[in-house]
């Protein structure tokens, strides 16, 4: 029986569980949270709409009882705190790294063969933390960022061109944040290069909007997004459990690809039943390489903060 655990029953985690159930990605979906009753309540709510939306996936909730998650095929980690006023970046890293470390320890205790998808922020360094803690191969500990970022990029392009977002394919690389590297050269509209359809100044503006897409939503709502991030994580789970071998940008530890060692960055991969089946290495031009190097430097700096905090 296929089984998925989503750790963290906040907005992102609950959305992920809901999408997984609605799409019948797994037979059982476990939602777990540290807050009493939250996971149980949201899981029950999702299950009670199954007769309305016509799905059979069973959702169950648990308050911090990881034995309920045993033998999960995939575990999605959304746990963590948002950055609060007066909190430094280092404070946020230390707090969330502690949470992700504890969660990962429990995950591997009960589901040693699970593939782990990290959604917690700061995304790249939290993927690093989960990988360190789990001791799993790099193909089984990956971060969700690129699918979300490319979805925003594609949505903005669809709006500009007044077409369906389904027609747009795009690849985006680098860290999750304002140093991400959208690649117009690898962006197409039904096979047509986007550079032939959108003027450079408008395309540049869309790329800038994409880089700060998360911040735009925080300004509007006073909190982080959840529908798109939760759906993006669910799409990764589906690709793995159904062995779809889809090409997605995900955060993974690089081991020589793009000339980069020991850094967690978003790159295009083939995603299937074993997690990352293959890292795809694109032939980047000099400008793209420079942007990726800038992003690498930023992510490595944050990884170094975690290393110092861990000593």
PDB file of C-alpha atoms in Angstrom:
ATOM      1  CA  UNK A   1       0.000   0.000   0.000  1.00  0.00           C
ATOM      2  CA  UNK A   2       1.453   3.367  -0.994  1.00  0.00           C
ATOM      3  CA  UNK A   3       1.894   5.761   1.911  1.00  0.00           C
ATOM      4  CA  UNK A   4       2.956   9.387   2.176  1.00  0.00           C
ATOM      5  CA  UNK A   5       3.632  11.393   5.321  1.00  0.00           C
ATOM      6  CA  UNK A   6       3.430  15.180   5.430  1.00  0.00           C
ATOM      7  CA  UNK A   7       5.158  16.647   8.477  1.00  0.00           C
ATOM      8  CA  UNK A   8       3.664  19.980   9.445  1.00  0.00           C
ATOM      9  CA  UNK A   9      -0.099  20.582   9.241  1.00  0.00           C
ATOM     10  CA  UNK A  10       0.131  24.300   8.593  1.00  0.00           C
ATOM     11  CA  UNK A  11      -1.128  25.876   5.394  1.00  0.00           C
ATOM     12  CA  UNK A  12       1.541  24.362   3.130  1.00  0.00           C
ATOM     13  CA  UNK A  13       1.417  20.884   4.648  1.00  0.00           C
ATOM     14  CA  UNK A  14      -2.374  20.726   4.700  1.00  0.00           C
ATOM     15  CA  UNK A  15      -2.543  21.909   1.084  1.00  0.00           C
ATOM     16  CA  UNK A  16      -0.018  19.263   0.070  1.00  0.00           C
ATOM     17  CA  UNK A  17      -2.026  16.531   1.832  1.00  0.00           C
ATOM     18  CA  UNK A  18      -5.246  17.781   0.252  1.00  0.00           C
ATOM     19  CA  UNK A  19      -3.799  17.751  -3.284  1.00  0.00           C
ATOM     20  CA  UNK A  20      -2.316  14.284  -2.749  1.00  0.00           C
ATOM     21  CA  UNK A  21      -5.683  12.968  -1.594  1.00  0.00           C
ATOM     22  CA  UNK A  22      -7.688  14.686  -4.327  1.00  0.00           C
ATOM     23  CA  UNK A  23      -5.354  13.301  -7.008  1.00  0.00           C
ATOM     24  CA  UNK A  24      -5.294   9.867  -5.336  1.00  0.00           C
ATOM     25  CA  UNK A  25      -1.510   9.837  -5.388  1.00  0.00           C
ATOM     26  CA  UNK A  26      -1.271   7.484  -2.395  1.00  0.00           C
ATOM     27  CA  UNK A  27      -3.634   5.113  -0.651  1.00  0.00           C
ATOM     28  CA  UNK A  28      -2.776   6.538   2.769  1.00  0.00           C
ATOM     29  CA  UNK A  29      -1.670  10.058   3.640  1.00  0.00           C
ATOM     30  CA  UNK A  30      -0.520  10.800   7.186  1.00  0.00           C
ATOM     31  CA  UNK A  31      -0.509  14.394   8.398  1.00  0.00           C
ATOM     32  CA  UNK A  32       1.544  15.008  11.551  1.00  0.00           C
ATOM     33  CA  UNK A  33       2.064  18.133  13.643  1.00  0.00           C
ATOM     34  CA  UNK A  34       3.358  19.089  17.078  1.00  0.00           C
ATOM     35  CA  UNK A  35       0.221  21.108  17.903  1.00  0.00           C
ATOM     36  CA  UNK A  36      -2.461  19.070  19.624  1.00  0.00           C
ATOM     37  CA  UNK A  37      -5.384  18.148  17.368  1.00  0.00           C
ATOM     38  CA  UNK A  38      -4.396  20.231  14.334  1.00  0.00           C
ATOM     39  CA  UNK A  39      -3.247  17.343  12.146  1.00  0.00           C
ATOM     40  CA  UNK A  40      -6.146  15.125  13.228  1.00  0.00           C
ATOM     41  CA  UNK A  41      -8.663  17.864  12.478  1.00  0.00           C
ATOM     42  CA  UNK A  42      -7.316  18.788   9.055  1.00  0.00           C
ATOM     43  CA  UNK A  43      -6.901  15.140   8.033  1.00  0.00           C
ATOM     44  CA  UNK A  44     -10.498  14.446   9.087  1.00  0.00           C
ATOM     45  CA  UNK A  45     -11.724  17.469   7.146  1.00  0.00           C
ATOM     46  CA  UNK A  46      -9.928  16.271   3.983  1.00  0.00           C
ATOM     47  CA  UNK A  47     -11.322  12.755   4.440  1.00  0.00           C
ATOM     48  CA  UNK A  48     -14.871  14.049   4.898  1.00  0.00           C
ATOM     49  CA  UNK A  49     -14.850  15.733   1.513  1.00  0.00           C
ATOM     50  CA  UNK A  50     -13.753  12.528  -0.239  1.00  0.00           C
ATOM     51  CA  UNK A  51     -17.369  11.572  -1.069  1.00  0.00           C
ATOM     52  CA  UNK A  52     -17.896  15.050  -2.533  1.00  0.00           C
ATOM     53  CA  UNK A  53     -14.725  15.139  -4.646  1.00  0.00           C
ATOM     54  CA  UNK A  54     -14.812  11.436  -5.434  1.00  0.00           C
ATOM     55  CA  UNK A  55     -11.489  10.107  -4.193  1.00  0.00           C
ATOM     56  CA  UNK A  56     -10.498   7.115  -2.068  1.00  0.00           C
ATOM     57  CA  UNK A  57      -7.173   8.210  -0.551  1.00  0.00           C
ATOM     58  CA  UNK A  58      -7.418   7.934   3.233  1.00  0.00           C
ATOM     59  CA  UNK A  59      -6.055  10.817   5.291  1.00  0.00           C
ATOM     60  CA  UNK A  60      -5.185  10.385   8.968  1.00  0.00           C
ATOM     61  CA  UNK A  61      -3.682  12.806  11.457  1.00  0.00           C
ATOM     62  CA  UNK A  62      -1.386  12.495  14.447  1.00  0.00           C
ATOM     63  CA  UNK A  63       0.004  14.772  17.138  1.00  0.00           C
ATOM     64  CA  UNK A  64       3.728  14.060  17.140  1.00  0.00           C
ATOM     65  CA  UNK A  65       3.335  10.254  17.058  1.00  0.00           C
ATOM     66  CA  UNK A  66       5.763   9.199  14.356  1.00  0.00           C
ATOM     67  CA  UNK A  67       4.884   5.515  14.744  1.00  0.00           C
ATOM     68  CA  UNK A  68       1.815   6.368  12.632  1.00  0.00           C
ATOM     69  CA  UNK A  69       4.171   7.328   9.792  1.00  0.00           C
ATOM     70  CA  UNK A  70       5.959   3.949   9.679  1.00  0.00           C
ATOM     71  CA  UNK A  71       6.866   2.561   6.264  1.00  0.00           C
ATOM     72  CA  UNK A  72       6.106   5.746   4.341  1.00  0.00           C
ATOM     73  CA  UNK A  73       7.319   5.741   0.742  1.00  0.00           C
ATOM     74  CA  UNK A  74       7.752   9.517   0.650  1.00  0.00           C
ATOM     75  CA  UNK A  75       7.917  12.068   3.470  1.00  0.00           C
ATOM     76  CA  UNK A  76       7.358  15.786   2.880  1.00  0.00           C
ATOM     77  CA  UNK A  77       8.835  18.067   5.569  1.00  0.00           C
ATOM     78  CA  UNK A  78       7.144  21.465   5.823  1.00  0.00           C
ATOM     79  CA  UNK A  79       7.933  22.095   9.519  1.00  0.00           C
ATOM     80  CA  UNK A  80       9.547  25.330  10.599  1.00  0.00           C
ATOM     81  CA  UNK A  81       8.874  28.837  11.816  1.00  0.00           C
ATOM     82  CA  UNK A  82       8.556  31.953   9.651  1.00  0.00           C
ATOM     83  CA  UNK A  83      11.020  34.742  10.249  1.00  0.00           C
ATOM     84  CA  UNK A  84       9.658  37.074  12.915  1.00  0.00           C
ATOM     85  CA  UNK A  85      10.396  40.784  13.548  1.00  0.00           C
ATOM     86  CA  UNK A  86      13.761  41.152  15.273  1.00  0.00           C
ATOM     87  CA  UNK A  87      14.873  37.659  14.285  1.00  0.00           C
ATOM     88  CA  UNK A  88      18.176  37.525  12.434  1.00  0.00           C
ATOM     89  CA  UNK A  89      18.819  35.155   9.536  1.00  0.00           C
ATOM     90  CA  UNK A  90      21.135  33.150  11.792  1.00  0.00           C
ATOM     91  CA  UNK A  91      18.365  32.865  14.405  1.00  0.00           C
ATOM     92  CA  UNK A  92      15.982  31.538  11.784  1.00  0.00           C
ATOM     93  CA  UNK A  93      18.529  29.037  10.478  1.00  0.00           C
ATOM     94  CA  UNK A  94      19.338  27.779  13.985  1.00  0.00           C
ATOM     95  CA  UNK A  95      15.663  27.414  14.953  1.00  0.00           C
ATOM     96  CA  UNK A  96      14.494  25.697  11.785  1.00  0.00           C
ATOM     97  CA  UNK A  97      17.597  23.511  11.492  1.00  0.00           C
ATOM     98  CA  UNK A  98      16.829  22.163  14.955  1.00  0.00           C
ATOM     99  CA  UNK A  99      13.256  21.422  13.924  1.00  0.00           C
ATOM    100  CA  UNK A 100      14.253  19.768  10.633  1.00  0.00           C
ATOM    101  CA  UNK A 101      16.959  17.723  12.376  1.00  0.00           C
ATOM    102  CA  UNK A 102      14.504  16.372  14.945  1.00  0.00           C
ATOM    103  CA  UNK A 103      11.864  15.633  12.303  1.00  0.00           C
ATOM    104  CA  UNK A 104      14.361  13.876  10.039  1.00  0.00           C
ATOM    105  CA  UNK A 105      15.597  11.687  12.895  1.00  0.00           C
ATOM    106  CA  UNK A 106      12.027  10.520  13.523  1.00  0.00           C
ATOM    107  CA  UNK A 107      11.354  10.054   9.824  1.00  0.00           C
ATOM    108  CA  UNK A 108      14.315   7.733   9.224  1.00  0.00           C
ATOM    109  CA  UNK A 109      13.613   5.857  12.466  1.00  0.00           C
ATOM    110  CA  UNK A 110      10.221   4.724  11.207  1.00  0.00           C
ATOM    111  CA  UNK A 111      10.685   4.944   7.434  1.00  0.00           C
ATOM    112  CA  UNK A 112      14.360   4.230   6.681  1.00  0.00           C
ATOM    113  CA  UNK A 113      13.680   3.701   2.980  1.00  0.00           C
ATOM    114  CA  UNK A 114      11.601   6.844   2.430  1.00  0.00           C
ATOM    115  CA  UNK A 115      12.427   9.560  -0.053  1.00  0.00           C
ATOM    116  CA  UNK A 116      12.464  12.917   1.742  1.00  0.00           C
ATOM    117  CA  UNK A 117      11.213  16.147   0.177  1.00  0.00           C
ATOM    118  CA  UNK A 118      12.097  19.303   2.107  1.00  0.00           C
ATOM    119  CA  UNK A 119       9.895  22.393   1.877  1.00  0.00           C
ATOM    120  CA  UNK A 120      11.021  24.173   5.071  1.00  0.00           C
ATOM    121  CA  UNK A 121      12.888  27.461   4.731  1.00  0.00           C
ATOM    122  CA  UNK A 122      15.610  28.544   4.201  1.00  0.00           C
ATOM    123  CA  UNK A 123      15.068  25.789   1.630  1.00  0.00           C
ATOM    124  CA  UNK A 124      18.564  25.005   0.386  1.00  0.00           C
ATOM    125  CA  UNK A 125      20.186  24.876   3.823  1.00  0.00           C
ATOM    126  CA  UNK A 126      17.268  22.897   5.316  1.00  0.00           C
ATOM    127  CA  UNK A 127      17.762  20.310   2.556  1.00  0.00           C
ATOM    128  CA  UNK A 128      21.420  20.237   3.611  1.00  0.00           C
ATOM    129  CA  UNK A 129      20.371  19.664   7.231  1.00  0.00           C
ATOM    130  CA  UNK A 130      17.973  16.847   6.319  1.00  0.00           C
ATOM    131  CA  UNK A 131      20.618  15.176   4.166  1.00  0.00           C
ATOM    132  CA  UNK A 132      23.242  15.365   6.932  1.00  0.00           C
ATOM    133  CA  UNK A 133      20.844  13.992   9.540  1.00  0.00           C
ATOM    134  CA  UNK A 134      19.342  11.211   7.439  1.00  0.00           C
ATOM    135  CA  UNK A 135      22.584   9.765   6.087  1.00  0.00           C
ATOM    136  CA  UNK A 136      20.674   8.820   2.930  1.00  0.00           C
ATOM    137  CA  UNK A 137      22.033   9.045  -0.606  1.00  0.00           C
ATOM    138  CA  UNK A 138      21.643  12.468  -2.192  1.00  0.00           C
ATOM    139  CA  UNK A 139      19.039  11.222  -4.689  1.00  0.00           C
ATOM    140  CA  UNK A 140      16.663  10.522  -1.776  1.00  0.00           C
ATOM    141  CA  UNK A 141      16.850  13.890   0.028  1.00  0.00           C
ATOM    142  CA  UNK A 142      15.722  16.756  -2.172  1.00  0.00           C
ATOM    143  CA  UNK A 143      14.250  20.219  -1.810  1.00  0.00           C
ATOM    144  CA  UNK A 144      11.127  21.698  -3.361  1.00  0.00           C
ATOM    145  CA  UNK A 145      11.756  25.151  -4.759  1.00  0.00           C
ATOM    146  CA  UNK A 146      12.285  25.026  -8.514  1.00  0.00           C
ATOM    147  CA  UNK A 147       8.813  23.704  -9.322  1.00  0.00           C
ATOM    148  CA  UNK A 148       7.251  26.534  -7.328  1.00  0.00           C
ATOM    149  CA  UNK A 149       9.520  29.177  -8.840  1.00  0.00           C
ATOM    150  CA  UNK A 150       9.018  27.953 -12.419  1.00  0.00           C
ATOM    151  CA  UNK A 151       5.261  27.821 -11.824  1.00  0.00           C
ATOM    152  CA  UNK A 152       5.305  31.490 -10.869  1.00  0.00           C
ATOM    153  CA  UNK A 153       7.475  32.295 -13.885  1.00  0.00           C
ATOM    154  CA  UNK A 154       5.131  30.363 -16.192  1.00  0.00           C
ATOM    155  CA  UNK A 155       2.042  31.981 -14.670  1.00  0.00           C
ATOM    156  CA  UNK A 156       3.451  35.471 -15.249  1.00  0.00           C
ATOM    157  CA  UNK A 157       4.368  34.587 -18.835  1.00  0.00           C
ATOM    158  CA  UNK A 158       0.908  33.137 -19.473  1.00  0.00           C
ATOM    159  CA  UNK A 159      -0.594  36.380 -18.200  1.00  0.00           C
ATOM    160  CA  UNK A 160       1.665  38.477 -20.433  1.00  0.00           C
ATOM    161  CA  UNK A 161       0.915  36.371 -23.531  1.00  0.00           C
ATOM    162  CA  UNK A 162      -2.754  35.799 -22.665  1.00  0.00           C
ATOM    163  CA  UNK A 163      -2.415  32.042 -23.206  1.00  0.00           C
ATOM    164  CA  UNK A 164      -2.743  28.844 -21.198  1.00  0.00           C
ATOM    165  CA  UNK A 165       0.052  28.233 -18.712  1.00  0.00           C
ATOM    166  CA  UNK A 166      -0.017  24.602 -19.864  1.00  0.00           C
ATOM    167  CA  UNK A 167       1.748  25.661 -23.060  1.00  0.00           C
ATOM    168  CA  UNK A 168       4.782  27.055 -21.266  1.00  0.00           C
ATOM    169  CA  UNK A 169       7.812  24.947 -20.336  1.00  0.00           C
ATOM    170  CA  UNK A 170      10.640  26.462 -18.328  1.00  0.00           C
ATOM    171  CA  UNK A 171      13.764  25.608 -16.370  1.00  0.00           C
ATOM    172  CA  UNK A 172      15.098  27.621 -13.474  1.00  0.00           C
ATOM    173  CA  UNK A 173      18.263  26.997 -11.481  1.00  0.00           C
ATOM    174  CA  UNK A 174      20.149  28.094  -8.383  1.00  0.00           C
ATOM    175  CA  UNK A 175      19.083  28.858  -4.845  1.00  0.00           C
ATOM    176  CA  UNK A 176      15.542  29.529  -3.679  1.00  0.00           C
ATOM    177  CA  UNK A 177      15.402  33.286  -3.343  1.00  0.00           C
ATOM    178  CA  UNK A 178      16.422  36.424  -5.165  1.00  0.00           C
ATOM    179  CA  UNK A 179      19.598  34.806  -6.567  1.00  0.00           C
ATOM    180  CA  UNK A 180      17.599  32.151  -8.452  1.00  0.00           C
ATOM    181  CA  UNK A 181      18.468  31.856 -12.131  1.00  0.00           C
ATOM    182  CA  UNK A 182      15.516  31.775 -14.555  1.00  0.00           C
ATOM    183  CA  UNK A 183      16.724  30.685 -17.999  1.00  0.00           C
ATOM    184  CA  UNK A 184      14.884  32.397 -20.888  1.00  0.00           C
ATOM    185  CA  UNK A 185      17.038  30.421 -23.337  1.00  0.00           C
ATOM    186  CA  UNK A 186      15.404  27.252 -22.053  1.00  0.00           C
ATOM    187  CA  UNK A 187      11.871  28.686 -21.867  1.00  0.00           C
ATOM    188  CA  UNK A 188       9.438  27.741 -24.625  1.00  0.00           C
ATOM    189  CA  UNK A 189       5.805  28.294 -25.531  1.00  0.00           C
ATOM    190  CA  UNK A 190       4.508  25.181 -27.322  1.00  0.00           C
ATOM    191  CA  UNK A 191       8.081  24.695 -28.554  1.00  0.00           C
ATOM    192  CA  UNK A 192       8.560  28.342 -29.592  1.00  0.00           C
ATOM    193  CA  UNK A 193      11.409  30.158 -27.798  1.00  0.00           C
ATOM    194  CA  UNK A 194       9.879  32.712 -25.444  1.00  0.00           C
ATOM    195  CA  UNK A 195      12.397  35.298 -26.640  1.00  0.00           C
ATOM    196  CA  UNK A 196      10.542  35.347 -29.981  1.00  0.00           C
ATOM    197  CA  UNK A 197       7.243  36.164 -28.293  1.00  0.00           C
ATOM    198  CA  UNK A 198       8.082  38.505 -25.414  1.00  0.00           C
ATOM    199  CA  UNK A 199      10.165  41.667 -25.703  1.00  0.00           C
ATOM    200  CA  UNK A 200      13.377  41.673 -23.685  1.00  0.00           C
ATOM    201  CA  UNK A 201      12.366  44.453 -21.284  1.00  0.00           C
ATOM    202  CA  UNK A 202       9.068  42.721 -20.481  1.00  0.00           C
ATOM    203  CA  UNK A 203      10.813  39.369 -20.096  1.00  0.00           C
ATOM    204  CA  UNK A 204      13.387  40.907 -17.764  1.00  0.00           C
ATOM    205  CA  UNK A 205      10.569  42.402 -15.672  1.00  0.00           C
ATOM    206  CA  UNK A 206       8.855  39.002 -15.430  1.00  0.00           C
ATOM    207  CA  UNK A 207      12.126  37.393 -14.331  1.00  0.00           C
ATOM    208  CA  UNK A 208      12.564  40.023 -11.603  1.00  0.00           C
ATOM    209  CA  UNK A 209       8.991  39.502 -10.445  1.00  0.00           C
ATOM    210  CA  UNK A 210       9.639  35.755 -10.295  1.00  0.00           C
ATOM    211  CA  UNK A 211      12.744  36.217  -8.148  1.00  0.00           C
ATOM    212  CA  UNK A 212      10.739  38.122  -5.563  1.00  0.00           C
ATOM    213  CA  UNK A 213       7.525  36.141  -6.033  1.00  0.00           C
ATOM    214  CA  UNK A 214       7.423  34.932  -2.443  1.00  0.00           C
ATOM    215  CA  UNK A 215       7.971  38.413  -1.075  1.00  0.00           C
ATOM    216  CA  UNK A 216       5.155  39.808  -3.217  1.00  0.00           C
ATOM    217  CA  UNK A 217       2.720  37.406  -1.569  1.00  0.00           C
ATOM    218  CA  UNK A 218       4.007  38.165   1.934  1.00  0.00           C
ATOM    219  CA  UNK A 219       3.396  41.878   1.317  1.00  0.00           C
ATOM    220  CA  UNK A 220      -0.151  41.184   0.128  1.00  0.00           C
ATOM    221  CA  UNK A 221      -1.167  38.686   2.816  1.00  0.00           C
ATOM    222  CA  UNK A 222       1.231  39.263   5.684  1.00  0.00           C
ATOM    223  CA  UNK A 223       2.275  35.613   5.498  1.00  0.00           C
ATOM    224  CA  UNK A 224       3.896  33.139   3.120  1.00  0.00           C
ATOM    225  CA  UNK A 225       2.112  31.437   0.243  1.00  0.00           C
ATOM    226  CA  UNK A 226       0.661  27.945   0.622  1.00  0.00           C
ATOM    227  CA  UNK A 227      -1.502  26.856  -2.332  1.00  0.00           C
ATOM    228  CA  UNK A 228       1.307  26.867  -4.897  1.00  0.00           C
ATOM    229  CA  UNK A 229       4.055  25.517  -2.561  1.00  0.00           C
ATOM    230  CA  UNK A 230       1.798  22.729  -1.289  1.00  0.00           C
ATOM    231  CA  UNK A 231       0.765  21.789  -4.821  1.00  0.00           C
ATOM    232  CA  UNK A 232       4.384  21.845  -6.006  1.00  0.00           C
ATOM    233  CA  UNK A 233       5.439  19.419  -3.270  1.00  0.00           C
ATOM    234  CA  UNK A 234       2.509  17.155  -4.147  1.00  0.00           C
ATOM    235  CA  UNK A 235       3.587  17.149  -7.792  1.00  0.00           C
ATOM    236  CA  UNK A 236       7.025  15.889  -6.761  1.00  0.00           C
ATOM    237  CA  UNK A 237       5.463  13.121  -4.669  1.00  0.00           C
ATOM    238  CA  UNK A 238       3.296  12.077  -7.606  1.00  0.00           C
ATOM    239  CA  UNK A 239       6.263  11.930  -9.981  1.00  0.00           C
ATOM    240  CA  UNK A 240       8.074   9.645  -7.536  1.00  0.00           C
ATOM    241  CA  UNK A 241       5.243   7.292  -6.573  1.00  0.00           C
ATOM    242  CA  UNK A 242       4.006   6.910 -10.153  1.00  0.00           C
ATOM    243  CA  UNK A 243       7.558   6.697 -11.539  1.00  0.00           C
ATOM    244  CA  UNK A 244       6.690   9.386 -14.070  1.00  0.00           C
ATOM    245  CA  UNK A 245      10.328  10.272 -14.765  1.00  0.00           C
ATOM    246  CA  UNK A 246       9.414  13.907 -15.184  1.00  0.00           C
ATOM    247  CA  UNK A 247      12.002  16.643 -15.663  1.00  0.00           C
ATOM    248  CA  UNK A 248      11.787  19.117 -12.804  1.00  0.00           C
ATOM    249  CA  UNK A 249      14.169  21.600 -11.200  1.00  0.00           C
ATOM    250  CA  UNK A 250      14.810  20.432  -7.610  1.00  0.00           C
ATOM    251  CA  UNK A 251      17.327  21.220  -4.901  1.00  0.00           C
ATOM    252  CA  UNK A 252      19.976  18.504  -4.575  1.00  0.00           C
ATOM    253  CA  UNK A 253      23.562  18.216  -3.396  1.00  0.00           C
ATOM    254  CA  UNK A 254      25.840  18.784  -6.392  1.00  0.00           C
ATOM    255  CA  UNK A 255      28.861  16.532  -6.691  1.00  0.00           C
ATOM    256  CA  UNK A 256      30.760  17.993  -9.616  1.00  0.00           C
ATOM    257  CA  UNK A 257      27.861  18.878 -11.898  1.00  0.00           C
ATOM    258  CA  UNK A 258      28.253  22.374 -13.329  1.00  0.00           C
ATOM    259  CA  UNK A 259      31.726  22.381 -11.780  1.00  0.00           C
ATOM    260  CA  UNK A 260      30.181  22.682  -8.304  1.00  0.00           C
ATOM    261  CA  UNK A 261      31.005  20.459  -5.345  1.00  0.00           C
ATOM    262  CA  UNK A 262      29.216  20.036  -2.014  1.00  0.00           C
ATOM    263  CA  UNK A 263      26.538  22.693  -2.474  1.00  0.00           C
ATOM    264  CA  UNK A 264      22.756  22.337  -2.482  1.00  0.00           C
ATOM    265  CA  UNK A 265      21.269  24.043  -5.521  1.00  0.00           C
ATOM    266  CA  UNK A 266      18.248  23.793  -7.771  1.00  0.00           C
ATOM    267  CA  UNK A 267      19.055  22.023 -11.047  1.00  0.00           C
ATOM    268  CA  UNK A 268      16.995  20.091 -13.604  1.00  0.00           C
ATOM    269  CA  UNK A 269      16.662  16.394 -12.811  1.00  0.00           C
ATOM    270  CA  UNK A 270      14.685  13.338 -13.846  1.00  0.00           C
ATOM    271  CA  UNK A 271      12.355  12.489 -10.969  1.00  0.00           C
ATOM    272  CA  UNK A 272      11.124   8.913 -10.611  1.00  0.00           C
ATOM    273  CA  UNK A 273      10.667   5.981  -8.235  1.00  0.00           C
ATOM    274  CA  UNK A 274      14.205   6.269  -6.820  1.00  0.00           C
ATOM    275  CA  UNK A 275      13.930   9.999  -6.256  1.00  0.00           C
ATOM    276  CA  UNK A 276      16.422  11.785  -8.478  1.00  0.00           C
ATOM    277  CA  UNK A 277      17.179   9.313 -11.252  1.00  0.00           C
ATOM    278  CA  UNK A 278      19.595  11.652 -13.036  1.00  0.00           C
ATOM    279  CA  UNK A 279      20.931  15.193 -12.755  1.00  0.00           C
ATOM    280  CA  UNK A 280      20.692  16.930 -16.115  1.00  0.00           C
ATOM    281  CA  UNK A 281      23.689  19.107 -16.961  1.00  0.00           C
ATOM    282  CA  UNK A 282      22.857  21.941 -19.341  1.00  0.00           C
ATOM    283  CA  UNK A 283      25.415  23.667 -21.545  1.00  0.00           C
ATOM    284  CA  UNK A 284      25.199  27.089 -19.924  1.00  0.00           C
ATOM    285  CA  UNK A 285      26.619  30.182 -21.582  1.00  0.00           C
ATOM    286  CA  UNK A 286      28.984  32.529 -19.750  1.00  0.00           C
ATOM    287  CA  UNK A 287      26.246  34.842 -18.474  1.00  0.00           C
ATOM    288  CA  UNK A 288      24.232  31.916 -17.112  1.00  0.00           C
ATOM    289  CA  UNK A 289      27.328  30.414 -15.488  1.00  0.00           C
ATOM    290  CA  UNK A 290      28.065  33.723 -13.775  1.00  0.00           C
ATOM    291  CA  UNK A 291      24.520  33.965 -12.407  1.00  0.00           C
ATOM    292  CA  UNK A 292      24.693  30.381 -11.147  1.00  0.00           C
ATOM    293  CA  UNK A 293      28.026  31.070  -9.465  1.00  0.00           C
ATOM    294  CA  UNK A 294      26.536  34.098  -7.701  1.00  0.00           C
ATOM    295  CA  UNK A 295      23.681  31.924  -6.475  1.00  0.00           C
ATOM    296  CA  UNK A 296      26.112  29.199  -5.381  1.00  0.00           C
ATOM    297  CA  UNK A 297      28.106  31.713  -3.362  1.00  0.00           C
ATOM    298  CA  UNK A 298      24.971  32.907  -1.584  1.00  0.00           C
ATOM    299  CA  UNK A 299      23.790  29.387  -0.733  1.00  0.00           C
ATOM    300  CA  UNK A 300      27.268  28.311   0.401  1.00  0.00           C
ATOM    301  CA  UNK A 301      27.417  31.313   2.722  1.00  0.00           C
ATOM    302  CA  UNK A 302      24.174  30.188   4.384  1.00  0.00           C
ATOM    303  CA  UNK A 303      25.429  26.589   4.571  1.00  0.00           C
ATOM    304  CA  UNK A 304      28.533  27.894   6.361  1.00  0.00           C
ATOM    305  CA  UNK A 305      26.287  29.562   8.946  1.00  0.00           C
ATOM    306  CA  UNK A 306      24.688  26.188   9.674  1.00  0.00           C
ATOM    307  CA  UNK A 307      28.119  24.537   9.918  1.00  0.00           C
ATOM    308  CA  UNK A 308      29.238  27.100  12.520  1.00  0.00           C
ATOM    309  CA  UNK A 309      26.023  26.731  14.509  1.00  0.00           C
ATOM    310  CA  UNK A 310      26.448  22.955  14.536  1.00  0.00           C
ATOM    311  CA  UNK A 311      29.913  23.091  16.125  1.00  0.00           C
TER     312      UNK A 311
END
